[in-house]
Amino acid sequence: MTDLSISKSVTEYGCTKSADKLHQYICDHSLRLSEAQKWLLQESRKHPLSSMLFSSIEMQLLSNLCYAINARKTLDVGTYTGYSALSIAEVLPSDGRVVALDKTDEYLKDYCLPAWKKAGVESKIDFRHGSDVQILRSMESVGAQRE
């Protein structure tokens, strides 16, 4: 069984401290995190389930890919504290949209909304909570009716 507790040391921006010099160099010199991302990472790491967060390197890669393909609509399944939704929303064009799904809204008030507001992207994020499967089926049904 996998141990989900945090056993690795984490740097200020969410990179795992590593003996691998190349990995450490990438973490130290290539991350470009917004103030909202830094705040949200700091707050999220205080939570016992913080190991569910994307690493900052992975999130930056995903954000860069969304930017490179000029993504306008994205889906975030398992929003948790909103770090991935925030990171993607920050690179979307002004008409871009993130539909963020989570089974609970437990983290919305204390984590997601303050970070999204701090970054000025709250209008780009459509948060929905409940059964992901039911929400996706509902979205599919609405999409099919529009065609």
Short mmCIF file of N, CA and C in Angstrom, two decimals, residues 64-124:
data_model
loop_
_atom_site.label_atom_id
_atom_site.label_comp_id
_atom_site.label_asym_id
_atom_site.label_seq_id
_atom_site.Cartn_x
_atom_site.Cartn_y
_atom_site.Cartn_z
N ASN A 64 2.01 25.74 -19.47
CA ASN A 64 2.69 26.13 -20.70
C ASN A 64 2.08 25.45 -21.92
N LEU A 65 1.69 24.18 -21.77
CA LEU A 65 1.04 23.47 -22.88
C LEU A 65 -0.31 24.11 -23.21
N CYS A 66 -1.09 24.44 -22.20
CA CYS A 66 -2.38 25.10 -22.43
C CYS A 66 -2.18 26.44 -23.13
N TYR A 67 -1.17 27.18 -22.73
CA TYR A 67 -0.87 28.46 -23.35
C TYR A 67 -0.43 28.26 -24.80
N ALA A 68 0.43 27.27 -25.02
CA ALA A 68 0.99 27.03 -26.36
C ALA A 68 -0.08 26.64 -27.38
N ILE A 69 -1.08 25.89 -26.93
CA ILE A 69 -2.13 25.47 -27.87
C ILE A 69 -3.30 26.44 -27.88
N ASN A 70 -3.16 27.54 -27.14
CA ASN A 70 -4.20 28.56 -27.05
C ASN A 70 -5.53 27.95 -26.58
N ALA A 71 -5.44 27.13 -25.53
CA ALA A 71 -6.63 26.48 -24.97
C ALA A 71 -7.63 27.54 -24.52
N ARG A 72 -8.90 27.25 -24.71
CA ARG A 72 -9.96 28.16 -24.28
C ARG A 72 -10.90 27.50 -23.28
N LYS A 73 -11.03 26.20 -23.37
CA LYS A 73 -11.91 25.46 -22.45
C LYS A 73 -11.11 24.31 -21.86
N THR A 74 -11.11 24.23 -20.52
CA THR A 74 -10.40 23.14 -19.85
C THR A 74 -11.28 22.56 -18.75
N LEU A 75 -10.95 21.35 -18.36
CA LEU A 75 -11.69 20.63 -17.33
C LEU A 75 -10.71 20.20 -16.25
N ASP A 76 -10.99 20.56 -15.02
CA ASP A 76 -10.15 20.21 -13.87
C ASP A 76 -10.96 19.26 -12.99
N VAL A 77 -10.63 17.98 -13.03
CA VAL A 77 -11.36 16.99 -12.24
C VAL A 77 -10.55 16.72 -10.97
N GLY A 78 -11.17 16.96 -9.83
CA GLY A 78 -10.49 16.82 -8.55
C GLY A 78 -9.78 18.11 -8.18
N THR A 79 -10.52 19.17 -8.00
CA THR A 79 -9.97 20.51 -7.83
C THR A 79 -9.20 20.70 -6.52
N TYR A 80 -9.62 20.02 -5.47
CA TYR A 80 -8.97 20.11 -4.15
C TYR A 80 -8.86 21.57 -3.72
N THR A 81 -7.69 22.13 -3.55
CA THR A 81 -7.56 23.52 -3.09
C THR A 81 -7.52 24.52 -4.24
N GLY A 82 -7.65 24.05 -5.46
CA GLY A 82 -7.76 24.95 -6.60
C GLY A 82 -6.48 25.35 -7.29
N TYR A 83 -5.35 24.70 -6.95
CA TYR A 83 -4.06 25.07 -7.51
C TYR A 83 -4.00 24.85 -9.02
N SER A 84 -4.48 23.71 -9.49
CA SER A 84 -4.42 23.45 -10.94
C SER A 84 -5.39 24.36 -11.69
N ALA A 85 -6.59 24.56 -11.15
CA ALA A 85 -7.55 25.46 -11.81
C ALA A 85 -6.99 26.88 -11.89
N LEU A 86 -6.38 27.33 -10.81
CA LEU A 86 -5.75 28.65 -10.78
C LEU A 86 -4.65 28.76 -11.82
N SER A 87 -3.77 27.78 -11.84
CA SER A 87 -2.62 27.82 -12.74
C SER A 87 -3.03 27.84 -14.20
N ILE A 88 -4.04 27.06 -14.55
CA ILE A 88 -4.52 27.03 -15.93
C ILE A 88 -5.27 28.32 -16.26
N ALA A 89 -6.14 28.76 -15.36
CA ALA A 89 -6.92 29.99 -15.61
C ALA A 89 -6.02 31.19 -15.85
N GLU A 90 -4.88 31.23 -15.18
CA GLU A 90 -3.97 32.37 -15.35
C GLU A 90 -3.40 32.47 -16.76
N VAL A 91 -3.31 31.36 -17.48
CA VAL A 91 -2.72 31.40 -18.83
C VAL A 91 -3.77 31.40 -19.94
N LEU A 92 -5.03 31.22 -19.59
CA LEU A 92 -6.08 31.22 -20.60
C LEU A 92 -6.34 32.64 -21.09
N PRO A 93 -6.80 32.77 -22.34
CA PRO A 93 -7.18 34.10 -22.83
C PRO A 93 -8.38 34.62 -22.03
N SER A 94 -8.71 35.88 -22.22
CA SER A 94 -9.79 36.50 -21.43
C SER A 94 -11.13 35.79 -21.59
N ASP A 95 -11.35 35.13 -22.73
CA ASP A 95 -12.60 34.39 -22.92
C ASP A 95 -12.45 32.92 -22.55
N GLY A 96 -11.33 32.54 -21.95
CA GLY A 96 -11.10 31.15 -21.56
C GLY A 96 -11.89 30.76 -20.32
N ARG A 97 -12.04 29.45 -20.14
CA ARG A 97 -12.87 28.96 -19.04
C ARG A 97 -12.34 27.63 -18.51
N VAL A 98 -12.29 27.50 -17.21
CA VAL A 98 -11.96 26.25 -16.54
C VAL A 98 -13.23 25.77 -15.84
N VAL A 99 -13.67 24.57 -16.14
CA VAL A 99 -14.73 23.95 -15.36
C VAL A 99 -14.02 23.07 -14.33
N ALA A 100 -14.17 23.42 -13.07
CA ALA A 100 -13.47 22.76 -11.97
C ALA A 100 -14.45 21.89 -11.20
N LEU A 101 -14.17 20.59 -11.15
CA LEU A 101 -15.07 19.64 -10.50
C LEU A 101 -14.43 19.05 -9.25
N ASP A 102 -15.20 18.94 -8.19
CA ASP A 102 -14.73 18.24 -7.00
C ASP A 102 -15.94 17.62 -6.31
N LYS A 103 -15.70 16.55 -5.59
CA LYS A 103 -16.81 15.88 -4.91
C LYS A 103 -17.31 16.69 -3.72
N THR A 104 -16.51 17.66 -3.28
CA THR A 104 -16.88 18.47 -2.13
C THR A 104 -16.53 19.94 -2.37
N ASP A 105 -17.21 20.80 -1.65
CA ASP A 105 -16.84 22.22 -1.71
C ASP A 105 -16.11 22.64 -0.42
N GLU A 106 -15.59 21.65 0.29
CA GLU A 106 -14.93 21.85 1.58
C GLU A 106 -13.77 22.86 1.51
N TYR A 107 -13.07 22.90 0.39
CA TYR A 107 -11.88 23.76 0.28
C TYR A 107 -12.15 25.06 -0.47
N LEU A 108 -13.36 25.23 -0.95
CA LEU A 108 -13.70 26.37 -1.80
C LEU A 108 -13.50 27.71 -1.08
N LYS A 109 -14.09 27.86 0.09
CA LYS A 109 -14.09 29.15 0.80
C LYS A 109 -12.70 29.55 1.30
N ASP A 110 -11.96 28.61 1.86
CA ASP A 110 -10.69 28.96 2.51
C ASP A 110 -9.48 28.92 1.57
N TYR A 111 -9.58 28.19 0.48
CA TYR A 111 -8.44 28.03 -0.41
C TYR A 111 -8.72 28.56 -1.82
N CYS A 112 -9.67 27.95 -2.49
CA CYS A 112 -9.92 28.25 -3.91
C CYS A 112 -10.28 29.71 -4.15
N LEU A 113 -11.38 30.14 -3.56
CA LEU A 113 -11.88 31.49 -3.86
C LEU A 113 -10.88 32.60 -3.53
N PRO A 114 -10.23 32.57 -2.36
CA PRO A 114 -9.25 33.63 -2.10
C PRO A 114 -8.11 33.67 -3.13
N ALA A 115 -7.62 32.50 -3.52
CA ALA A 115 -6.52 32.45 -4.49
C ALA A 115 -6.99 32.91 -5.87
N TRP A 116 -8.17 32.45 -6.29
CA TRP A 116 -8.67 32.82 -7.61
C TRP A 116 -8.93 34.33 -7.66
N LYS A 117 -9.45 34.87 -6.56
CA LYS A 117 -9.70 36.31 -6.51
C LYS A 117 -8.39 37.09 -6.52
N LYS A 118 -7.41 36.63 -5.75
CA LYS A 118 -6.10 37.28 -5.69
C LYS A 118 -5.47 37.36 -7.08
N ALA A 119 -5.69 36.33 -7.90
CA ALA A 119 -5.12 36.28 -9.25
C ALA A 119 -6.01 36.98 -10.28
N GLY A 120 -7.23 37.32 -9.88
CA GLY A 120 -8.16 37.97 -10.81
C GLY A 120 -8.72 37.03 -11.86
N VAL A 121 -8.82 35.73 -11.52
CA VAL A 121 -9.31 34.75 -12.50
C VAL A 121 -10.62 34.09 -12.08
N GLU A 122 -11.24 34.59 -11.00
CA GLU A 122 -12.45 33.92 -10.51
C GLU A 122 -13.56 33.86 -11.56
N SER A 123 -13.61 34.82 -12.46
CA SER A 123 -14.66 34.81 -13.50
C SER A 123 -14.38 33.77 -14.59
N LYS A 124 -13.17 33.25 -14.65
CA LYS A 124 -12.82 32.23 -15.64
C LYS A 124 -13.08 30.81 -15.13
#
